[in-house]
Coordinates of C-alpha atoms in Angstrom, one line a residue:
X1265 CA 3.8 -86.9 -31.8
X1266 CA 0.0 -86.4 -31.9
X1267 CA 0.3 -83.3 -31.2
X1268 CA 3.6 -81.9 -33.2
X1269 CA 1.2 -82.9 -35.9
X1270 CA -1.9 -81.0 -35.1
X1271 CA 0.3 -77.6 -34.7
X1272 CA 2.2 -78.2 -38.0
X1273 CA -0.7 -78.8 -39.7
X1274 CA -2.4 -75.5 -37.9
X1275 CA 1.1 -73.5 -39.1
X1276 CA 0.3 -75.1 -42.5
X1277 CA -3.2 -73.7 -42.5
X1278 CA -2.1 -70.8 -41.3
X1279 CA 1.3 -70.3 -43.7
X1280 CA -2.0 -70.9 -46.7
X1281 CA -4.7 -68.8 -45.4
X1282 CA -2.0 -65.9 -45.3
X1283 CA -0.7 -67.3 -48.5
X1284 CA -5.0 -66.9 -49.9
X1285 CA -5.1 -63.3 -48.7
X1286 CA -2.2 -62.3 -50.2
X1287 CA -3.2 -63.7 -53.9
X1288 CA -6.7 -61.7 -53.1
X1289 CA -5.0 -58.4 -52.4
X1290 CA -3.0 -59.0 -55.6
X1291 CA -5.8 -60.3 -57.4
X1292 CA -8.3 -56.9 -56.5
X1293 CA -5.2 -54.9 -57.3
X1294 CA -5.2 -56.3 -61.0
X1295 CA -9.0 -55.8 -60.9
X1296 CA -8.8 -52.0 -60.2
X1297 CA -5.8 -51.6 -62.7
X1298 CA -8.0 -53.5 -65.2
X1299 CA -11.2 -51.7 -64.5
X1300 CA -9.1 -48.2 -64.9
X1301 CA -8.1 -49.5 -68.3
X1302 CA -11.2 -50.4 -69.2
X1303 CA -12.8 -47.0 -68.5
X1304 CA -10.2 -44.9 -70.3
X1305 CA -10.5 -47.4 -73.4
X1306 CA -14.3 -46.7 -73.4
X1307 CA -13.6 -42.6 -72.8
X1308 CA -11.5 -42.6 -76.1
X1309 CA -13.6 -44.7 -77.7
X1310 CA -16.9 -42.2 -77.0
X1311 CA -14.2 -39.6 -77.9
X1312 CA -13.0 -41.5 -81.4
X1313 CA -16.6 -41.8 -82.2
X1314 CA -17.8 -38.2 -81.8
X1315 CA -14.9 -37.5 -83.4
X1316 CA -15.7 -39.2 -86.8
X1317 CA -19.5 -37.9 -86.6
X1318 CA -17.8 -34.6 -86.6
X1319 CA -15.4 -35.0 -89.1
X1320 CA -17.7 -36.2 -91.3
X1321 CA -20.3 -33.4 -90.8
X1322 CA -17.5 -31.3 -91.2
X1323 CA -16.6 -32.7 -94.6
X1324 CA -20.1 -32.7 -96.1
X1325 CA -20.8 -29.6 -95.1
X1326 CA -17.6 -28.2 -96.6
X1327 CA -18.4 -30.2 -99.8
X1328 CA -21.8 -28.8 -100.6
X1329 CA -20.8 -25.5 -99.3
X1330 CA -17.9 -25.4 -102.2
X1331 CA -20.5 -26.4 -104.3
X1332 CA -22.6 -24.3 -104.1
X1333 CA -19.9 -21.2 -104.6
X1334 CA -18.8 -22.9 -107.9
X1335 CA -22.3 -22.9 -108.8
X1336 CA -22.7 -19.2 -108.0
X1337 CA -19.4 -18.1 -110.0
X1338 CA -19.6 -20.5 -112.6
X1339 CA -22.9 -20.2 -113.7
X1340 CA -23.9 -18.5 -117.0
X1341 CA -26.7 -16.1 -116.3
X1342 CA -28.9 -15.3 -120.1
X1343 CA -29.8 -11.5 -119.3
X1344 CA -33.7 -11.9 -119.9
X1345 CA -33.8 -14.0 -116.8
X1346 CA -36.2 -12.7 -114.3
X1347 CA -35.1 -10.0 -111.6
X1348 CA -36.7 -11.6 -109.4
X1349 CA -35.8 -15.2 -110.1
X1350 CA -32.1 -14.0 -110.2
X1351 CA -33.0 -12.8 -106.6
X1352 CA -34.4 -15.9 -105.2
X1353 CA -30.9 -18.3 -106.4
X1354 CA -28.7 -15.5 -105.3
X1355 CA -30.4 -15.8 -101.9
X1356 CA -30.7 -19.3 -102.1
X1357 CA -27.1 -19.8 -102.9
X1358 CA -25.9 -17.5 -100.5
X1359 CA -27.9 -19.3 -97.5
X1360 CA -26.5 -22.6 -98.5
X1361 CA -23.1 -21.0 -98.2
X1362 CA -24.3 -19.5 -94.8
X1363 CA -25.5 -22.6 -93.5
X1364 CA -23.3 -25.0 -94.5
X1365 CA -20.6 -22.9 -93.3
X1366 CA -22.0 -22.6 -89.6
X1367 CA -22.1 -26.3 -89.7
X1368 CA -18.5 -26.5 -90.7
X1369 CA -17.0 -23.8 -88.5
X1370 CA -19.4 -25.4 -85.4
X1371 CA -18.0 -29.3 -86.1
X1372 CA -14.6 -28.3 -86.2
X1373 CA -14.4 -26.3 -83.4
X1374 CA -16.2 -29.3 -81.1
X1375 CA -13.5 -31.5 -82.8
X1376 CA -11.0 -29.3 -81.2
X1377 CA -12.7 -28.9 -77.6
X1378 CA -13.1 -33.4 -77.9
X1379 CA -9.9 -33.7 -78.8
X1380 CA -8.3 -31.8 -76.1
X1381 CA -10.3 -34.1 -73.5
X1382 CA -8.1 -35.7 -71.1
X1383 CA -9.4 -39.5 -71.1
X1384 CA -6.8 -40.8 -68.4
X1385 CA -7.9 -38.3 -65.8
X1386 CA -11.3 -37.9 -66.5
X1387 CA -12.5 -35.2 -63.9
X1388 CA -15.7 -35.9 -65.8
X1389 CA -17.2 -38.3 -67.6
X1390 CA -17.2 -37.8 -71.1
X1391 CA -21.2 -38.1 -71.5
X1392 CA -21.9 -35.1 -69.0
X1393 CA -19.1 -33.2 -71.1
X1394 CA -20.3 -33.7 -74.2
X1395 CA -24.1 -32.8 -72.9
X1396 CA -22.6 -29.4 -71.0
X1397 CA -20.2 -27.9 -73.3
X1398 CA -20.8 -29.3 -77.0
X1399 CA -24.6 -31.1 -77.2
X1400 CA -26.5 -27.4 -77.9
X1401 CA -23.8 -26.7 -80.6
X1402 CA -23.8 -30.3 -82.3
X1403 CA -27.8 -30.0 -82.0
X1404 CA -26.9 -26.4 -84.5
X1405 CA -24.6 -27.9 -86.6
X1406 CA -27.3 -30.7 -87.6
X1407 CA -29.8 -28.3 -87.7
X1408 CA -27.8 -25.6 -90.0
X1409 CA -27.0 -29.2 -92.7
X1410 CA -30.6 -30.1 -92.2
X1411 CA -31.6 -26.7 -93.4
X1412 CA -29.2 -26.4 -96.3
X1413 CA -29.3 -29.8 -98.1
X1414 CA -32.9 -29.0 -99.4
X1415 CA -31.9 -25.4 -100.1
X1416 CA -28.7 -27.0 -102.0
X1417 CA -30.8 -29.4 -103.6
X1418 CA -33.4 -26.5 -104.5
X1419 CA -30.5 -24.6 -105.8
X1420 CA -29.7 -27.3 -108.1
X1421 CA -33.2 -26.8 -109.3
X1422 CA -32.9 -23.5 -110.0
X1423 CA -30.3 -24.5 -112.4
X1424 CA -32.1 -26.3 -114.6
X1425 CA -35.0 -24.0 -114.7

């Protein structure tokens, strides 16, 4: 009887060890599935958030480069201004236009090149892709705003002068 006992309760022990490796293959399974998730959540998530610095470059830009043509065409010019200070807000003007616009026309074509990453596949990471194909052209795109919100701003002073 003794010994009936002793092999049941080894087949028991047996039967739940077998039952414990089971739940841990299951269990590492979920993990992976879980830890797949979690990376393409965080790879639309870096995409989302590029996406919105973008868009809103994008917008600004567009906004001071419209006005700045409005205040190029709508202006009222007396005709004993100064060649030359006539000169210097036409050129000014027309640089804010220029660099505004390279900032907008930049942006949005990033926005397209992010938006067509694939973030379920991710061949690779979206860091390195951002750094190889878009980082140099973002790094323009701030640069060209950078450069024409004091021109816009010395535009407007032109104005009043």
């Amino acid at each position: 009887m003794a010994s009936m006992l002793t092999t049941l309760s080894a087949g028991l022990d047996m039967a739940d060890m077998t039952w414990e490796v089971k739940c841990r293959e299951e269990d590492m399974k979920q993990r992976k599935l879980e830890n797949e998730r979690r990376a393409i959540d965080d790879a639309r998530r870096s995409v989302d958030e590029r996406a919105q610095q973008l868009k809103a470059l994008s917008n600004q830009s567009a906004l001071i480069a419209g006005f700045s043509m409005v205040v190029l065409v709508e202006i009222q010019i007396p005709s004993d201004l100064n060649p030359a200070l006539l000169t210097i807000f036409g050129c000014t003007a027309a640089l804010v236009v220029v660099f505004m616009l390279t900032a907008l026309l930049n942006c949005t074509l990033m926005l397209v090149a992010i938006l067509r990453y694939d973030c379920v596949t991710r061949e690779v990471s979206f860091k390195e892709f951002w750094r190889k194909r878009c980082e140099s052209d973002f790094i323009l795109s701030l640069r060209a705003f950078s450069f024409g919100v004091p021109l816009f701003i010395s535009l407007l002073a032109q104005i009043g002068w």
